[in-house]
Amino acid sequence: MNKKLLHTLEFHKIVAMLRHHTSTSLGDRVAEEIRPSSSLEEVKRRLQATDEAFAVDRLKGGAPFGGIRDVEGSVKRARLGGMLNPSELLDIAGTLSGGRRLRRFLQGVHEDHPIPLLDDLSGLLVEHRPLEQSIAAAIDDNAYVMDAASPELGRVRAELRTGETRIRERLEQMLRSSSTQKMLQEALITIRNDRYVIPVKQEYRSHFGGMIHDQSASGATLFIEPEAVVQMNNRLRELKFKEEQEVEKILLKLSAQVAEVNGDLLANLSILAQLDFLFAKAALAREMRATLPHMNDRGYLRLKRGRHPLIAREVVVPLDVELGSGFSSLIITGPNTGGKTVTLKTIGLLSLMAMSGLFVPTEDDSELCVFDAIYADIGDEQSIEQSLSTFSSHMTNIISILREMTPKSLILLDEVGAGTDPAEGSALAIAILEHIHRTGCRMVATTHYSELKAYAYERQGVINASMEFDVQTLSPTYRLLVGVPGRSNAFAIAERLGLDKAIIDHARGEVNEEDQRVESMIASLEENRLTAEAERKSAEQLRAETDALRQELEREQNKFREQREKMLERAEREAADAVARARREADEIIADLRRMALEEQSAIKEHKLIDVKRRLEEAVPELKKKGAPAKTPKKAREVQPGDEVRVPSLGQKGHVVEISGSDVLVQLGIMKMKVAKADIELVGNGESGAQTSKQQPPKAVTGLKRSRDENVRTELDLRGLNIEESIVEVDRFLDESILANFHQVYIIHGKGTGVLRQGIQDYLRRHRGVAGFRLGNYGEGGSGVTVVELK
């Protein structure tokens, strides 16, 4: 890309904006040299690096470049053996420290958000902590060589401070002397030529020995170094000379250390310059609200709402254009100041920016091409010095373009063929455009010639476009209309301005019939376009309304689901509370049973059992589940004596003793209870229970008794049973023991693996009738037996 083209498309202004965002002079130097590349791979790599910097800028607000300075000159002078001053050494240390911080920052970002190119680039930064530490140990933040830089410097400066103190003390004695005070202009100590002096009146100069170093402007005051401190000042000068020598020795030593690593330092500067340049591109993209374009080398270009970056965002009209797909040449017509030239410059400038690795101010999914060259003939380049007319100037430029262009070039021509006779100019313009089109270039040209409209309409691969003009307001809208040629608005404008209708009609009659047909065709096309655009806006409005309704429906559905979930949660909590209340009621009923058994000391009356049963039934919460189909109970055979049954209202299993009409007497552990036949369920098919009843006919018991004379044991042997079976037996055993008024019982579970023992003891912890338990002692069975204390 030649400099003339870059200046024509105002690329230098983009460079100036980019340089404004650099953080260091290193990055500014790189930004100043930015140029477009014609290599697709190189452009993609540049854009990827910019995209990574843009991601860091978005996530972290930019990268830290504090402390980094351009120390290239200092490093090169140190390499040649020169001595660096403290400020230069301090800048080198700050640059090393800043590079280390930047590297660690980018590595930290890379761990959370991959930025491979920036991570690789920052990974090349070399750390030199020993050099940093040496400079920091010798020079403070004010670029002053510290006393601790070397033992000799510390000793010399200590002597200097002592000598200065002694001189001041001697001179202050003289100032306090009454005989000396009248000779002094002022009672103060000052310094002249690095030597301590006192101000003496002119008339008393002979009364002081020593040396005169200066006098006031009026000559009334002489600054005299008294003879008493001359030797002391001489010693002070010697110490200061030694101090200078020692400081120079320290600086030379540090400069030599810089020279040893000068290659790494210069390489670091180059890397830091590139990183600063990349983050400047990211900051420029943020400022422009630019996006990452897709790139190709097929000659295809598609801008979606592209904006000229040098026009204020508030006033610029976005550009939508496509080139290189159905057509390779675009002929734009329209009135002056309608935006044709801005359109050309926008296409060219955005292409240059993308080829330079910069984001472009367009919407997402815009696509640009990497051209081998971009050529432009834009603006009036008439030169009085060269005696060239406007036409000659344009033709000279176009001839140069025709000589250098290739099929992979982009050609931008503004007002092609202008500046000469319209007939010859239009014919020449058509010939030039045809030659460029046959070459295969991508071309965008603007013109006023109506003949070019017909050329674009008839030629394959060439398409008309125009800049929209609002006749009602007599002003351009700056919108590009692809596929619609520009129409002459002279008659319409004249009519709007008030020109007599007869004159306008006469003028229309002077236009030949073919031109009138073309104008009518263009007017019809424009009318159809406006109608289609209005319908498109209406469709977009309908779609927006539909989307709004859909979103409202989704919100309502989400609200309904949330309410349903809340209701379900509330119902579950209420059910849980009901179950908890039922459990507490059941526990209270069982406690009442046990209390009555202990208090009665005799059989419990039937009406009391019925009342307790009713209370148990009322304690069960009724939970209705919607949508759950009712289960059809299986038809079971009639209950017979000896069958094993379950009483749901009590939650207990037992055996049928006898049947009396609709009531059944059921053996529940040691209790016998009369329940309704509808309140029992067969366990299994009941056959084993029937057979058992035949072999062992049940005893007829009419009530529940508590007596120690019954066969109630104080121990339970569970060996050979699993945990589930054992829990059932333990529950039954504990109920019998409590009713028998036992205070201590024994559960034999054996030693084994300890699983059965652990399961039984877990159950005992939850049992309301157990006061405590322990393993058996010696003689009681040891760990194979659990001794249970009952309440």
mmCIF file with all atom_site columns, N, CA and C in Angstrom, residues 652-678:
data_model
loop_
_atom_site.group_PDB
_atom_site.id
_atom_site.type_symbol
_atom_site.label_atom_id
_atom_site.label_alt_id
_atom_site.label_comp_id
_atom_site.label_asym_id
_atom_site.label_entity_id
_atom_site.label_seq_id
_atom_site.pdbx_PDB_ins_code
_atom_site.Cartn_x
_atom_site.Cartn_y
_atom_site.Cartn_z
_atom_site.occupancy
_atom_site.B_iso_or_equiv
_atom_site.pdbx_formal_charge
_atom_site.auth_seq_id
_atom_site.auth_comp_id
_atom_site.auth_asym_id
_atom_site.auth_atom_id
_atom_site.pdbx_PDB_model_num
ATOM 1  N N  . GLN A 1 652 ? -49.568 -53.213 63.280 1.00 0.00 ? 652 GLN A N  1
ATOM 2  C CA . GLN A 1 652 ? -49.008 -54.411 63.895 1.00 0.00 ? 652 GLN A CA 1
ATOM 3  C C  . GLN A 1 652 ? -49.460 -55.646 63.113 1.00 0.00 ? 652 GLN A C  1
ATOM 4  N N  . LYS A 1 653 ? -48.607 -56.701 63.232 1.00 0.00 ? 653 LYS A N  1
ATOM 5  C CA . LYS A 1 653 ? -48.951 -57.994 62.637 1.00 0.00 ? 653 LYS A CA 1
ATOM 6  C C  . LYS A 1 653 ? -49.352 -58.978 63.760 1.00 0.00 ? 653 LYS A C  1
ATOM 7  N N  . GLY A 1 654 ? -50.210 -59.927 63.389 1.00 0.00 ? 654 GLY A N  1
ATOM 8  C CA . GLY A 1 654 ? -50.625 -60.931 64.379 1.00 0.00 ? 654 GLY A CA 1
ATOM 9  C C  . GLY A 1 654 ? -51.294 -62.119 63.719 1.00 0.00 ? 654 GLY A C  1
ATOM 10 N N  . HIS A 1 655 ? -51.997 -62.953 64.509 1.00 0.00 ? 655 HIS A N  1
ATOM 11 C CA . HIS A 1 655 ? -52.681 -64.141 64.001 1.00 0.00 ? 655 HIS A CA 1
ATOM 12 C C  . HIS A 1 655 ? -54.153 -64.114 64.425 1.00 0.00 ? 655 HIS A C  1
ATOM 13 N N  . VAL A 1 656 ? -54.975 -64.586 63.548 1.00 0.00 ? 656 VAL A N  1
ATOM 14 C CA . VAL A 1 656 ? -56.422 -64.637 63.833 1.00 0.00 ? 656 VAL A CA 1
ATOM 15 C C  . VAL A 1 656 ? -56.696 -65.754 64.852 1.00 0.00 ? 656 VAL A C  1
ATOM 16 N N  . VAL A 1 657 ? -57.417 -65.386 65.919 1.00 0.00 ? 657 VAL A N  1
ATOM 17 C CA . VAL A 1 657 ? -57.785 -66.381 66.945 1.00 0.00 ? 657 VAL A CA 1
ATOM 18 C C  . VAL A 1 657 ? -59.181 -66.942 66.666 1.00 0.00 ? 657 VAL A C  1
ATOM 19 N N  . GLU A 1 658 ? -60.142 -66.038 66.521 1.00 0.00 ? 658 GLU A N  1
ATOM 20 C CA . GLU A 1 658 ? -61.493 -66.495 66.197 1.00 0.00 ? 658 GLU A CA 1
ATOM 21 C C  . GLU A 1 658 ? -62.233 -65.403 65.471 1.00 0.00 ? 658 GLU A C  1
ATOM 22 N N  . ILE A 1 659 ? -63.293 -65.786 64.764 1.00 0.00 ? 659 ILE A N  1
ATOM 23 C CA . ILE A 1 659 ? -64.086 -64.861 63.977 1.00 0.00 ? 659 ILE A CA 1
ATOM 24 C C  . ILE A 1 659 ? -65.492 -64.847 64.548 1.00 0.00 ? 659 ILE A C  1
ATOM 25 N N  . SER A 1 660 ? -66.034 -63.625 64.789 1.00 0.00 ? 660 SER A N  1
ATOM 26 C CA . SER A 1 660 ? -67.375 -63.507 65.356 1.00 0.00 ? 660 SER A CA 1
ATOM 27 C C  . SER A 1 660 ? -68.127 -62.451 64.557 1.00 0.00 ? 660 SER A C  1
ATOM 28 N N  . GLY A 1 661 ? -68.876 -62.926 63.523 1.00 0.00 ? 661 GLY A N  1
ATOM 29 C CA . GLY A 1 661 ? -69.622 -62.005 62.674 1.00 0.00 ? 661 GLY A CA 1
ATOM 30 C C  . GLY A 1 661 ? -68.686 -61.087 61.914 1.00 0.00 ? 661 GLY A C  1
ATOM 31 N N  . SER A 1 662 ? -68.827 -59.744 62.109 1.00 0.00 ? 662 SER A N  1
ATOM 32 C CA . SER A 1 662 ? -67.972 -58.773 61.393 1.00 0.00 ? 662 SER A CA 1
ATOM 33 C C  . SER A 1 662 ? -66.740 -58.407 62.193 1.00 0.00 ? 662 SER A C  1
ATOM 34 N N  . ASP A 1 663 ? -66.546 -59.010 63.368 1.00 0.00 ? 663 ASP A N  1
ATOM 35 C CA . ASP A 1 663 ? -65.369 -58.739 64.193 1.00 0.00 ? 663 ASP A CA 1
ATOM 36 C C  . ASP A 1 663 ? -64.454 -59.953 64.205 1.00 0.00 ? 663 ASP A C  1
ATOM 37 N N  . VAL A 1 664 ? -63.180 -59.686 64.402 1.00 0.00 ? 664 VAL A N  1
ATOM 38 C CA . VAL A 1 664 ? -62.174 -60.758 64.437 1.00 0.00 ? 664 VAL A CA 1
ATOM 39 C C  . VAL A 1 664 ? -61.310 -60.529 65.663 1.00 0.00 ? 664 VAL A C  1
ATOM 40 N N  . LEU A 1 665 ? -61.060 -61.631 66.414 1.00 0.00 ? 665 LEU A N  1
ATOM 41 C CA . LEU A 1 665 ? -60.176 -61.566 67.574 1.00 0.00 ? 665 LEU A CA 1
ATOM 42 C C  . LEU A 1 665 ? -58.767 -61.904 67.084 1.00 0.00 ? 665 LEU A C  1
ATOM 43 N N  . VAL A 1 666 ? -57.830 -60.949 67.256 1.00 0.00 ? 666 VAL A N  1
ATOM 44 C CA . VAL A 1 666 ? -56.481 -61.087 66.703 1.00 0.00 ? 666 VAL A CA 1
ATOM 45 C C  . VAL A 1 666 ? -55.480 -61.111 67.846 1.00 0.00 ? 666 VAL A C  1
ATOM 46 N N  . GLN A 1 667 ? -54.503 -62.080 67.766 1.00 0.00 ? 667 GLN A N  1
ATOM 47 C CA . GLN A 1 667 ? -53.406 -62.188 68.727 1.00 0.00 ? 667 GLN A CA 1
ATOM 48 C C  . GLN A 1 667 ? -52.294 -61.266 68.240 1.00 0.00 ? 667 GLN A C  1
ATOM 49 N N  . LEU A 1 668 ? -52.017 -60.135 68.956 1.00 0.00 ? 668 LEU A N  1
ATOM 50 C CA . LEU A 1 668 ? -50.954 -59.192 68.613 1.00 0.00 ? 668 LEU A CA 1
ATOM 51 C C  . LEU A 1 668 ? -49.882 -59.297 69.684 1.00 0.00 ? 668 LEU A C  1
ATOM 52 N N  . GLY A 1 669 ? -48.867 -60.110 69.435 1.00 0.00 ? 669 GLY A N  1
ATOM 53 C CA . GLY A 1 669 ? -47.852 -60.346 70.451 1.00 0.00 ? 669 GLY A CA 1
ATOM 54 C C  . GLY A 1 669 ? -48.488 -61.061 71.635 1.00 0.00 ? 669 GLY A C  1
ATOM 55 N N  . ILE A 1 670 ? -48.423 -60.410 72.839 1.00 0.00 ? 670 ILE A N  1
ATOM 56 C CA . ILE A 1 670 ? -49.047 -61.007 74.018 1.00 0.00 ? 670 ILE A CA 1
ATOM 57 C C  . ILE A 1 670 ? -50.460 -60.483 74.227 1.00 0.00 ? 670 ILE A C  1
ATOM 58 N N  . MET A 1 671 ? -50.872 -59.554 73.287 1.00 0.00 ? 671 MET A N  1
ATOM 59 C CA . MET A 1 671 ? -52.214 -58.980 73.416 1.00 0.00 ? 671 MET A CA 1
ATOM 60 C C  . MET A 1 671 ? -53.174 -59.644 72.455 1.00 0.00 ? 671 MET A C  1
ATOM 61 N N  . LYS A 1 672 ? -54.424 -59.733 72.899 1.00 0.00 ? 672 LYS A N  1
ATOM 62 C CA . LYS A 1 672 ? -55.497 -60.165 72.015 1.00 0.00 ? 672 LYS A CA 1
ATOM 63 C C  . LYS A 1 672 ? -56.492 -59.026 71.934 1.00 0.00 ? 672 LYS A C  1
ATOM 64 N N  . MET A 1 673 ? -56.830 -58.655 70.649 1.00 0.00 ? 673 MET A N  1
ATOM 65 C CA . MET A 1 673 ? -57.676 -57.490 70.451 1.00 0.00 ? 673 MET A CA 1
ATOM 66 C C  . MET A 1 673 ? -58.736 -57.812 69.416 1.00 0.00 ? 673 MET A C  1
ATOM 67 N N  . LYS A 1 674 ? -59.948 -57.310 69.681 1.00 0.00 ? 674 LYS A N  1
ATOM 68 C CA . LYS A 1 674 ? -61.047 -57.511 68.735 1.00 0.00 ? 674 LYS A CA 1
ATOM 69 C C  . LYS A 1 674 ? -61.076 -56.307 67.801 1.00 0.00 ? 674 LYS A C  1
ATOM 70 N N  . VAL A 1 675 ? -60.980 -56.578 66.503 1.00 0.00 ? 675 VAL A N  1
ATOM 71 C CA . VAL A 1 675 ? -60.982 -55.512 65.489 1.00 0.00 ? 675 VAL A CA 1
ATOM 72 C C  . VAL A 1 675 ? -62.009 -55.852 64.434 1.00 0.00 ? 675 VAL A C  1
ATOM 73 N N  . ALA A 1 676 ? -62.389 -54.848 63.648 1.00 0.00 ? 676 ALA A N  1
ATOM 74 C CA . ALA A 1 676 ? -63.331 -55.088 62.552 1.00 0.00 ? 676 ALA A CA 1
ATOM 75 C C  . ALA A 1 676 ? -62.643 -55.879 61.455 1.00 0.00 ? 676 ALA A C  1
ATOM 76 N N  . LYS A 1 677 ? -63.445 -56.738 60.794 1.00 0.00 ? 677 LYS A N  1
ATOM 77 C CA . LYS A 1 677 ? -62.901 -57.574 59.710 1.00 0.00 ? 677 LYS A CA 1
ATOM 78 C C  . LYS A 1 677 ? -62.365 -56.694 58.574 1.00 0.00 ? 677 LYS A C  1
ATOM 79 N N  . ALA A 1 678 ? -62.974 -55.510 58.374 1.00 0.00 ? 678 ALA A N  1
ATOM 80 C CA . ALA A 1 678 ? -62.524 -54.628 57.280 1.00 0.00 ? 678 ALA A CA 1
ATOM 81 C C  . ALA A 1 678 ? -61.184 -53.975 57.592 1.00 0.00 ? 678 ALA A C  1
#
